[in-house]
mmCIF file of C-alpha atoms in Angstrom:
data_model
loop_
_atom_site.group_PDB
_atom_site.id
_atom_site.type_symbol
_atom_site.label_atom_id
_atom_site.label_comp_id
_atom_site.label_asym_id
_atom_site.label_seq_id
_atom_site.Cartn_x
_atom_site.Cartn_y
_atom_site.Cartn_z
ATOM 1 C CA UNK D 201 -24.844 9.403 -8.606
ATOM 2 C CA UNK D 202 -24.556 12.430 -6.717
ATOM 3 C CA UNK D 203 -24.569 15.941 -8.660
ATOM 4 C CA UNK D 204 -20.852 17.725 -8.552
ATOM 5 C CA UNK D 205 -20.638 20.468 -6.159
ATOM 6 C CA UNK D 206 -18.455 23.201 -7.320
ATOM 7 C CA UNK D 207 -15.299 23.221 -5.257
ATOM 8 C CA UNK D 208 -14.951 27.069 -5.932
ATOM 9 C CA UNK D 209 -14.411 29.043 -2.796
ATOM 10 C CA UNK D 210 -13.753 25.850 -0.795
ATOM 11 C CA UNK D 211 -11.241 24.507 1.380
ATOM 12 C CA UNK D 212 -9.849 21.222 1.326
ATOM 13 C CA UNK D 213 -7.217 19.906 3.712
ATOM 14 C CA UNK D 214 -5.247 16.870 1.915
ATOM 15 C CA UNK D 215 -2.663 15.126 4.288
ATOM 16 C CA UNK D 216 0.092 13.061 3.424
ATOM 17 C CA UNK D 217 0.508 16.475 0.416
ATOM 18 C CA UNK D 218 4.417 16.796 -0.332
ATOM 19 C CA UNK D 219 4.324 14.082 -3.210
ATOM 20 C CA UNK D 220 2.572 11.112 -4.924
ATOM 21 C CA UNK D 221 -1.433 10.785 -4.734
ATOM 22 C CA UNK D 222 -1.458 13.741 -2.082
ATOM 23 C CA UNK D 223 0.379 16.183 -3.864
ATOM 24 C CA UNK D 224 -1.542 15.384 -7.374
ATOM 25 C CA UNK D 225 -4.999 15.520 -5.833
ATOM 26 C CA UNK D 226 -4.349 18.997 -3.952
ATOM 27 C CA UNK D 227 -2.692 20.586 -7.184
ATOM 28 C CA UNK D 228 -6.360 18.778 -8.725
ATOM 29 C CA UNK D 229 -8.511 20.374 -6.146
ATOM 30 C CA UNK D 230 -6.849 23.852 -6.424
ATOM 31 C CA UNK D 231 -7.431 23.814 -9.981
ATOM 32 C CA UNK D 232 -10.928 23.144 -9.934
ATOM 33 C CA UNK D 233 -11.022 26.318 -7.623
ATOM 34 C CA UNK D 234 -10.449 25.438 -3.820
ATOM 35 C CA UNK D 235 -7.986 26.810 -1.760
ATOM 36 C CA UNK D 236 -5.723 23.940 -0.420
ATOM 37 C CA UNK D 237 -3.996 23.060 3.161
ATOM 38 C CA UNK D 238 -1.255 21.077 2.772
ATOM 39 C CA UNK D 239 -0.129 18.711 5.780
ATOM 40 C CA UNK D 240 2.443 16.414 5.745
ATOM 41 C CA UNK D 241 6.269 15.668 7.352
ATOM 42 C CA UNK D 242 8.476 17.471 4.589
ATOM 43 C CA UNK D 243 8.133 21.466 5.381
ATOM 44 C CA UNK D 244 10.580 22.137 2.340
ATOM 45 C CA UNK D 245 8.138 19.776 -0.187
ATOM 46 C CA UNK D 246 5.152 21.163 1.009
ATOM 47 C CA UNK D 247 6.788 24.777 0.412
ATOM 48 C CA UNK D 248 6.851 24.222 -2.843
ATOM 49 C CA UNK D 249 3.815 22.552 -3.415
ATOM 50 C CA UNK D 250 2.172 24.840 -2.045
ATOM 51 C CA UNK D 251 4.127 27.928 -3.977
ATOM 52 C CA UNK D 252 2.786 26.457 -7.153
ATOM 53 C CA UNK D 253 -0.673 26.064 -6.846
ATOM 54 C CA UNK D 254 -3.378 27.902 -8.174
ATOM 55 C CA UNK D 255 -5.346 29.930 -5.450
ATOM 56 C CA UNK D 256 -5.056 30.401 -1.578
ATOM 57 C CA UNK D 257 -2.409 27.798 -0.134
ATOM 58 C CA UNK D 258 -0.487 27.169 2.768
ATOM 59 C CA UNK D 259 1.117 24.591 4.379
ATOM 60 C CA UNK D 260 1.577 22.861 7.940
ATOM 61 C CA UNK D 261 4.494 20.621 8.869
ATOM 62 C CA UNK D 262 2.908 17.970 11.478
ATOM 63 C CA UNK D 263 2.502 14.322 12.079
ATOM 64 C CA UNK D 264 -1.077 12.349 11.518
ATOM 65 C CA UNK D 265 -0.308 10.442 14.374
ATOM 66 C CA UNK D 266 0.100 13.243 17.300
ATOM 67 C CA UNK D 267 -3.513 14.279 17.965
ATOM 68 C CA UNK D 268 -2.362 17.442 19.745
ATOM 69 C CA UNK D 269 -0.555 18.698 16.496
ATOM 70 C CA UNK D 270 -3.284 17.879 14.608
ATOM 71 C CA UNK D 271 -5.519 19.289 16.704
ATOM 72 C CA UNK D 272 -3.597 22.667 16.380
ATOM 73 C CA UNK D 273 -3.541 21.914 12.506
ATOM 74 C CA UNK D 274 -7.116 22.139 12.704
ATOM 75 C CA UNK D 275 -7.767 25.467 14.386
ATOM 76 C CA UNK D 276 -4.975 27.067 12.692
ATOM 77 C CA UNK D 277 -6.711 26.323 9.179
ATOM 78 C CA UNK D 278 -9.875 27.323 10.043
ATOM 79 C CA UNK D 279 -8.316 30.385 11.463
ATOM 80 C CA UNK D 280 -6.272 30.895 8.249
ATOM 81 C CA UNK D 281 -9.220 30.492 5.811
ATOM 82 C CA UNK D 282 -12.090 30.851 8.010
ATOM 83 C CA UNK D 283 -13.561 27.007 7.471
ATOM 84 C CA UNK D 284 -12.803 23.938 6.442
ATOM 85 C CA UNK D 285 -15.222 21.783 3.384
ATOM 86 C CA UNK D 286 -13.005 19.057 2.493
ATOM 87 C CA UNK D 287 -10.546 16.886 4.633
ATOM 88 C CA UNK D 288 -8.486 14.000 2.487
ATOM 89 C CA UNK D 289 -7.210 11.469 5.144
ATOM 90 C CA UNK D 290 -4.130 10.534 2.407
ATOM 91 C CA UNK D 291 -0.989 10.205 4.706
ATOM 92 C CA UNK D 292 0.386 6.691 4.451
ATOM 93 C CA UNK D 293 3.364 4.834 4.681
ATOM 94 C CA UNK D 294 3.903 0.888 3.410
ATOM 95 C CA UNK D 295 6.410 -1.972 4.050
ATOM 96 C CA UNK D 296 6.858 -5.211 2.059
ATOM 97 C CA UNK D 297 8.283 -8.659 3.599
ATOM 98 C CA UNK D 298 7.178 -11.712 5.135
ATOM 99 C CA UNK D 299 5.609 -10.967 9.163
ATOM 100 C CA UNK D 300 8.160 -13.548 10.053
ATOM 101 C CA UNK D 301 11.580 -11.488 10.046
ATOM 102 C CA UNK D 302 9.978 -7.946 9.111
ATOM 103 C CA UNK D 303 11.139 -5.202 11.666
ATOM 104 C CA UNK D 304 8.624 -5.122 14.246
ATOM 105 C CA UNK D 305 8.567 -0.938 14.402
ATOM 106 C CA UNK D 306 8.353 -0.775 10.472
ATOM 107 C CA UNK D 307 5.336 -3.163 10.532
ATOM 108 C CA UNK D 308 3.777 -0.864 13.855
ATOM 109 C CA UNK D 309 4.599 2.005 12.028
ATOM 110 C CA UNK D 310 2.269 1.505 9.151
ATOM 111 C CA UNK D 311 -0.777 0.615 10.992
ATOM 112 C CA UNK D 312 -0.174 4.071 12.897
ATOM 113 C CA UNK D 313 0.161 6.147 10.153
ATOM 114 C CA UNK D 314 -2.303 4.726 8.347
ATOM 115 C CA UNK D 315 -5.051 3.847 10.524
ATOM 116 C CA UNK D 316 -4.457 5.753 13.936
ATOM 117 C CA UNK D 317 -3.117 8.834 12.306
ATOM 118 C CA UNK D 318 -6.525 8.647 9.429
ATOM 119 C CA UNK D 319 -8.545 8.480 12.995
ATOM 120 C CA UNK D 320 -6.581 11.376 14.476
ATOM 121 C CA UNK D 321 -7.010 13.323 11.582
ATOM 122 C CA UNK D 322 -10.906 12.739 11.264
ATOM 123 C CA UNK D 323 -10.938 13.570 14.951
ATOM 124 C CA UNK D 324 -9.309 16.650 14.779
ATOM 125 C CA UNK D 325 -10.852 18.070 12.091
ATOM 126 C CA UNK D 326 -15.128 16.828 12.550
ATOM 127 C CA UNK D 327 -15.593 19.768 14.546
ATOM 128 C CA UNK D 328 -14.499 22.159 11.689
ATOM 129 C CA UNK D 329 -16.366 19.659 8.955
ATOM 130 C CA UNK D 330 -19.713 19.739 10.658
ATOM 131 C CA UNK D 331 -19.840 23.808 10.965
ATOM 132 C CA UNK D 332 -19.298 23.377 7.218
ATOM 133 C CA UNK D 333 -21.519 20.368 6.644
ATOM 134 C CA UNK D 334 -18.386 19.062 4.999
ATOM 135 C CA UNK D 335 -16.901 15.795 3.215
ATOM 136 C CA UNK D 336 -14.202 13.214 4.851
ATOM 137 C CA UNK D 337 -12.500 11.089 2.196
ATOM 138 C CA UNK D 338 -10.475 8.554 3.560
ATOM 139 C CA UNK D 339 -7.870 7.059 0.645
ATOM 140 C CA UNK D 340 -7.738 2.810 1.044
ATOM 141 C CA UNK D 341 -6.804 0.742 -0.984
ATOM 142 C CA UNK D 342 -7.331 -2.217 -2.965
ATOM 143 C CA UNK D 343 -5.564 -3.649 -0.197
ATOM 144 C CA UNK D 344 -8.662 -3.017 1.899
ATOM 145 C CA UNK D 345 -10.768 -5.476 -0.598
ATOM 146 C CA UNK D 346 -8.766 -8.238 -0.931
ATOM 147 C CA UNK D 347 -5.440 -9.612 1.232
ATOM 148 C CA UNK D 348 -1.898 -10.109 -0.042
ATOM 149 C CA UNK D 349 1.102 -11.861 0.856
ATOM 150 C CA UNK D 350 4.345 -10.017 1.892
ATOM 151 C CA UNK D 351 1.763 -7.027 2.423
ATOM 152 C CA UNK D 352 0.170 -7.832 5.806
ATOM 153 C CA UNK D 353 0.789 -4.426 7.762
ATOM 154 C CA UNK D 354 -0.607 -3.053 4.534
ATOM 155 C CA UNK D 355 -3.140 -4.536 4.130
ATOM 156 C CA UNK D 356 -4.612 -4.620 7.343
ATOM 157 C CA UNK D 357 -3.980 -0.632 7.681
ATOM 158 C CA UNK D 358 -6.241 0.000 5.237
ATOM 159 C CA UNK D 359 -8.863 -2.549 5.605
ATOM 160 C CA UNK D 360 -8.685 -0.821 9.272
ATOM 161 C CA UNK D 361 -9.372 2.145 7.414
ATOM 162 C CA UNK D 362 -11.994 1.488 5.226
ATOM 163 C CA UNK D 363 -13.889 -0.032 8.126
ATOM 164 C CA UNK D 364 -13.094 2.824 10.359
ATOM 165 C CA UNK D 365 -14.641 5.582 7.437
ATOM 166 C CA UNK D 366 -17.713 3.266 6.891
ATOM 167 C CA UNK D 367 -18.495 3.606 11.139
ATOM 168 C CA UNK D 368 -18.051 7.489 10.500
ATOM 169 C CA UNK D 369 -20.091 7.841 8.155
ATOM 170 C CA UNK D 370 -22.677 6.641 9.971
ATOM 171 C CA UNK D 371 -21.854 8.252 13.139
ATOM 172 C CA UNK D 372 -22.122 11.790 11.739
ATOM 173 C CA UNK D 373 -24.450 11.830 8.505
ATOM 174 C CA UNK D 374 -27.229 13.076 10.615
ATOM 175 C CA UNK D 375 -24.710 16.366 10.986
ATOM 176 C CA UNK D 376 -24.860 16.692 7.676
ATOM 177 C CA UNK D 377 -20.814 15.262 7.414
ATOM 178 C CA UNK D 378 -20.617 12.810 4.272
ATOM 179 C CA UNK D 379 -17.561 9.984 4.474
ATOM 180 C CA UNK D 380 -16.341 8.650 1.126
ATOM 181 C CA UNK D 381 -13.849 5.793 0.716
ATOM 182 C CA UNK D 382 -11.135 5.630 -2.136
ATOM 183 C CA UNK D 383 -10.001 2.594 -3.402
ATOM 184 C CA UNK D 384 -6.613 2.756 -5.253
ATOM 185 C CA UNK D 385 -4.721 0.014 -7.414
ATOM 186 C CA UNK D 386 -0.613 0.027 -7.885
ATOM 187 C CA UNK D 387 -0.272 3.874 -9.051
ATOM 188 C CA UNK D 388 2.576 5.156 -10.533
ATOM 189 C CA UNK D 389 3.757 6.929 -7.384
ATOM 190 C CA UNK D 390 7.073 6.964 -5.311
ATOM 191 C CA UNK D 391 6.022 4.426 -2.619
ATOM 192 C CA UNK D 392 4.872 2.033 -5.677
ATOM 193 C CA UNK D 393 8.029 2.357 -7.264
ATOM 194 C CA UNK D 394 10.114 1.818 -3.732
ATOM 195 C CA UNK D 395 8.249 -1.212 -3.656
ATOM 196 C CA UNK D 396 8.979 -2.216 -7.195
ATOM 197 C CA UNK D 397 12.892 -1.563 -5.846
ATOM 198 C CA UNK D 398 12.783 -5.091 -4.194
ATOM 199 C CA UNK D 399 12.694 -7.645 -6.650
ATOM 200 C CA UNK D 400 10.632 -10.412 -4.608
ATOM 201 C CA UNK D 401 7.591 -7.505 -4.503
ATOM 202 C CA UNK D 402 8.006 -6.769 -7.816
ATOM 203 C CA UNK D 403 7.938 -10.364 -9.162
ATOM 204 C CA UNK D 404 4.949 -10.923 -7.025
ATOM 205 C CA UNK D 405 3.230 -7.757 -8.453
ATOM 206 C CA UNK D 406 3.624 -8.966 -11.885
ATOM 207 C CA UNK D 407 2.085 -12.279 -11.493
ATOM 208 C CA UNK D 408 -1.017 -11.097 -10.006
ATOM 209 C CA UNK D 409 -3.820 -11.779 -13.076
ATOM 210 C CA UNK D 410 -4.881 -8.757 -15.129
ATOM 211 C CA UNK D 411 -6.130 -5.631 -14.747
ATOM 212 C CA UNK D 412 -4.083 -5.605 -10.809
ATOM 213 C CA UNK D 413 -0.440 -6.392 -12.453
ATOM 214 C CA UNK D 414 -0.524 -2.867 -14.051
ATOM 215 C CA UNK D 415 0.746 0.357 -12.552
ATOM 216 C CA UNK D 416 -1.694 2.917 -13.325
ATOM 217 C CA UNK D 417 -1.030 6.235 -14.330
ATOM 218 C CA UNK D 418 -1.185 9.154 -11.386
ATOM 219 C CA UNK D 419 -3.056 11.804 -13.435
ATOM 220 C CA UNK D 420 -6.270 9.912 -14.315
ATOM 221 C CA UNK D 421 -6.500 8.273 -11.345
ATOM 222 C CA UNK D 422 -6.461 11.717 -9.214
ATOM 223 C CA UNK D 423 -8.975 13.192 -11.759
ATOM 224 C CA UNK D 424 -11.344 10.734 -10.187
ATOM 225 C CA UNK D 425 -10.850 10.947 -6.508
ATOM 226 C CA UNK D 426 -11.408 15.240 -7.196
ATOM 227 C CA UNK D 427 -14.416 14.348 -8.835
ATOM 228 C CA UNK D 428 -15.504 12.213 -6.051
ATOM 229 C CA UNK D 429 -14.378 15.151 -4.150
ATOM 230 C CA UNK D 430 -16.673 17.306 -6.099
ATOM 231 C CA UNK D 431 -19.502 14.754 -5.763
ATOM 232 C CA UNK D 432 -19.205 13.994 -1.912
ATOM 233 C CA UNK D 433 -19.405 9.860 -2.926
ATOM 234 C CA UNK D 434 -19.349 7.414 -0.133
ATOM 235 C CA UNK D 435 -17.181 5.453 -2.717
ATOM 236 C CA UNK D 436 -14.480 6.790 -5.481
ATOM 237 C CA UNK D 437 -12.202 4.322 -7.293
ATOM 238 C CA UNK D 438 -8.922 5.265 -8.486
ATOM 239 C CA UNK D 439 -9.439 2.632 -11.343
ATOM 240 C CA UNK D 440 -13.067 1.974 -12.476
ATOM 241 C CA UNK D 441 -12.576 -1.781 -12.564
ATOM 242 C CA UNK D 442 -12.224 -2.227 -8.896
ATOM 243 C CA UNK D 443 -15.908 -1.308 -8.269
ATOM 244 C CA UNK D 444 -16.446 -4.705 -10.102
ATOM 245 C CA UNK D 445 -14.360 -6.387 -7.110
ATOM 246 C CA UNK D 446 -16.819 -5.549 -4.626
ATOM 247 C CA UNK D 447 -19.279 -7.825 -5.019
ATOM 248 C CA UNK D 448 -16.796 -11.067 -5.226
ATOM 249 C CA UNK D 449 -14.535 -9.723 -2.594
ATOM 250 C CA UNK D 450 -16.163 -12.425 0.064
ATOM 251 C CA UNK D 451 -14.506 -14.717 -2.116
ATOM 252 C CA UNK D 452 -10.947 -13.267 -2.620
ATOM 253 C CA UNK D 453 -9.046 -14.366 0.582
ATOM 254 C CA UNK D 454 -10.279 -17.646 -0.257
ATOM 255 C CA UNK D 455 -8.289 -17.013 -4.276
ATOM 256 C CA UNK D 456 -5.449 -15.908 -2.168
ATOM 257 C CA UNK D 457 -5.058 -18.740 0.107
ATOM 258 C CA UNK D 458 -5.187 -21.043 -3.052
ATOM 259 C CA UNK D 459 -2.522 -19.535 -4.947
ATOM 260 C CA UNK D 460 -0.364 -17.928 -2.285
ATOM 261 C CA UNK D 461 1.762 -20.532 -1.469
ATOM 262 C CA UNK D 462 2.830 -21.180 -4.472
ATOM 263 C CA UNK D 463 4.135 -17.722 -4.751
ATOM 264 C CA UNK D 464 5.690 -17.770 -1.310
ATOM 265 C CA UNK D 465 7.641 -21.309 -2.428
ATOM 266 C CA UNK D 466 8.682 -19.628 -5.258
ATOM 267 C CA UNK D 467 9.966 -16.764 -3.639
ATOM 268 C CA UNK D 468 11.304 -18.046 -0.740
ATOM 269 C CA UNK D 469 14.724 -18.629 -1.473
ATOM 270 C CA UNK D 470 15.567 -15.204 -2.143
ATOM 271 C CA UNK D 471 13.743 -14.189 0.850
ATOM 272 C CA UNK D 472 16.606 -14.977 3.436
ATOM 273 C CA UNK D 473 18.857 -11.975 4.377
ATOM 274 C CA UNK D 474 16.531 -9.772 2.443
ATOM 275 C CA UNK D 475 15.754 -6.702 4.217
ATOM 276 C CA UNK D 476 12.407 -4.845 3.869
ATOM 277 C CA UNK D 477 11.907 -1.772 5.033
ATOM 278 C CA UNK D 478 9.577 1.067 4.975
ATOM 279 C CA UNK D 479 9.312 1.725 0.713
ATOM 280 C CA UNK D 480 9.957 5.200 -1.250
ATOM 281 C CA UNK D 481 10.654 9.031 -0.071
ATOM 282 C CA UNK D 482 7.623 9.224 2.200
ATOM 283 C CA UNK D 483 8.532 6.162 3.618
ATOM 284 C CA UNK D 484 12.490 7.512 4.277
ATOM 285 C CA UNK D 485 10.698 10.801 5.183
ATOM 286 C CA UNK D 486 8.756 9.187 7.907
ATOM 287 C CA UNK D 487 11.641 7.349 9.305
ATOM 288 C CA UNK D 488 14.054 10.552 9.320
ATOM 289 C CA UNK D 489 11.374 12.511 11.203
ATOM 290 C CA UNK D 490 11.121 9.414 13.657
ATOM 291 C CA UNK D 491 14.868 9.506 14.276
ATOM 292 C CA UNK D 492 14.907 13.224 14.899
ATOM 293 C CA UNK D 493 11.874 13.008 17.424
ATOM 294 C CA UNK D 494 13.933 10.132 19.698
#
């Protein structure tokens, strides 16, 4: 395990900031003494994020998938705090519901926010990371470890993710850039919740076996992604019992496949006319700032 770096006089960049895991980690990071960029799609919830922090903060209202903007994002932090130590690739969005009959542009939409826009924002910002000799940490998901019915845009978003951070690191260690990964359970945030608002997901999330039925509490989980922070590890988890999954995850879509359809013919019935769409406030966020753009 890697010694903690002290985060004082750093600055971290954490998209995806105006609420939930993004928001908690950058209020965790600024109190363990680094100033904080926020980026995200809600100018007026990054406002006040940022207004409440501890140190330096400001805030930048741009999308993860437009490289230009994030390109400007990039040079406009370093030229606001002079460098940048810490990215946090956190922006995502996520959308329940069979493939068969989901929306087509809900399901495109979260591999683009999630995958492309983590790429775009690791693109835009390496340049600034290795004049710092810096740290990437990409937030997956348990979703990335094992697969999940009703969740397949989810799922493969962030086992895109995971795959696409464990090519970086290896791309750019020799500039002295470190990549970690994050893996997160169900955390009590508002996209977990706006899943939990559609009874079939919710049902489905409580029969999973024990310890991944739980929603896990936001506070404890962010204290360990800023100490991973703080560490530079190739791999923080948000829960300590998913580091046990790794070794049996060649294994788990295997589990799934056994048990799945039962689930699905239990579910079924109630799936017809249902209508899932793209879950919580950063998910009706993302779609309002679509709808404006076109």
């Amino acid at each position: 395990m890697r010694p903690r770096t002290s985060l004082r006089g750093q600055v971290a960049v954490v998209t995806g900031a105006a609420r939930g895991v993004g928001e908690a980690l950058a209020r965790a990071l600024s109190a363990r003494g680094a100033d904080v960029a926020l980026v995200g799609l809600e100018p007026d919830e990054l406002r006040r994020v940022a207004r409440t922090l501890y140190g330096e903060a400001a805030y930048w209202h741009a999308d993860v998938t437009d490289h230009e903007a994030m390109a400007g994002v990039a040079a406009e932090v370093k030229a606001r705090f002079g460098k940048v130590d810490v990215v946090v690739a956190n922006a995502g969005v996520a959308a329940g519901g069979p493939l068969d009959g989901s929306d087509p542009a809900d399901w495109r939409r979260v591999i683009e926010v999630n995958l492309i826009g983590s790429a775009v924002t690791g693109r835009a910002f390496l340049p600034v990371l290795t004049e710092s000799r810096g740290y990437l940490l990409q937030i997956a998901s348990l979703a990335a470890i094992t697969p999940a019915p009703m969740m397949s845009a989810y799922c493969a978003s962030k086992a895109g993710v995971e795959a696409y951070a464990h090519s970086l690191r290896a791309e750019v260690a020799h500039k002295g850039v470190r990549v970690g990964v994050a893996y997160l359970s169900w955390t009590d945030t508002d996209m977990v919740r706006g899943a939990d608002e559609f009874e079939v997901m919710r049902e489905l999330r409580q029969r999973l076996p024990w310890p991944a039925n739980r929603t896990y509490p936001l506070g404890p989980t962010v204290d360990r992604l800023a100490t991973g922070v703080e560490r530079r590890s190739a791999h923080v988890y948000g829960q300590g019992w998913l580091r046990a999954l790794q070794p049996l995850r060649a294994a788990l879509p295997a589990l799934v496949a056994l048990g799945g359809p039962r689930e699905m013919r239990r579910a079924e019935p109630r799936l017809a006319g249902a209508r899932f769409g793209l879950v919580g406030a950063g998910g009706e966020a993302d779609a309002k700032a679509r709808t404006e753009r076109h």
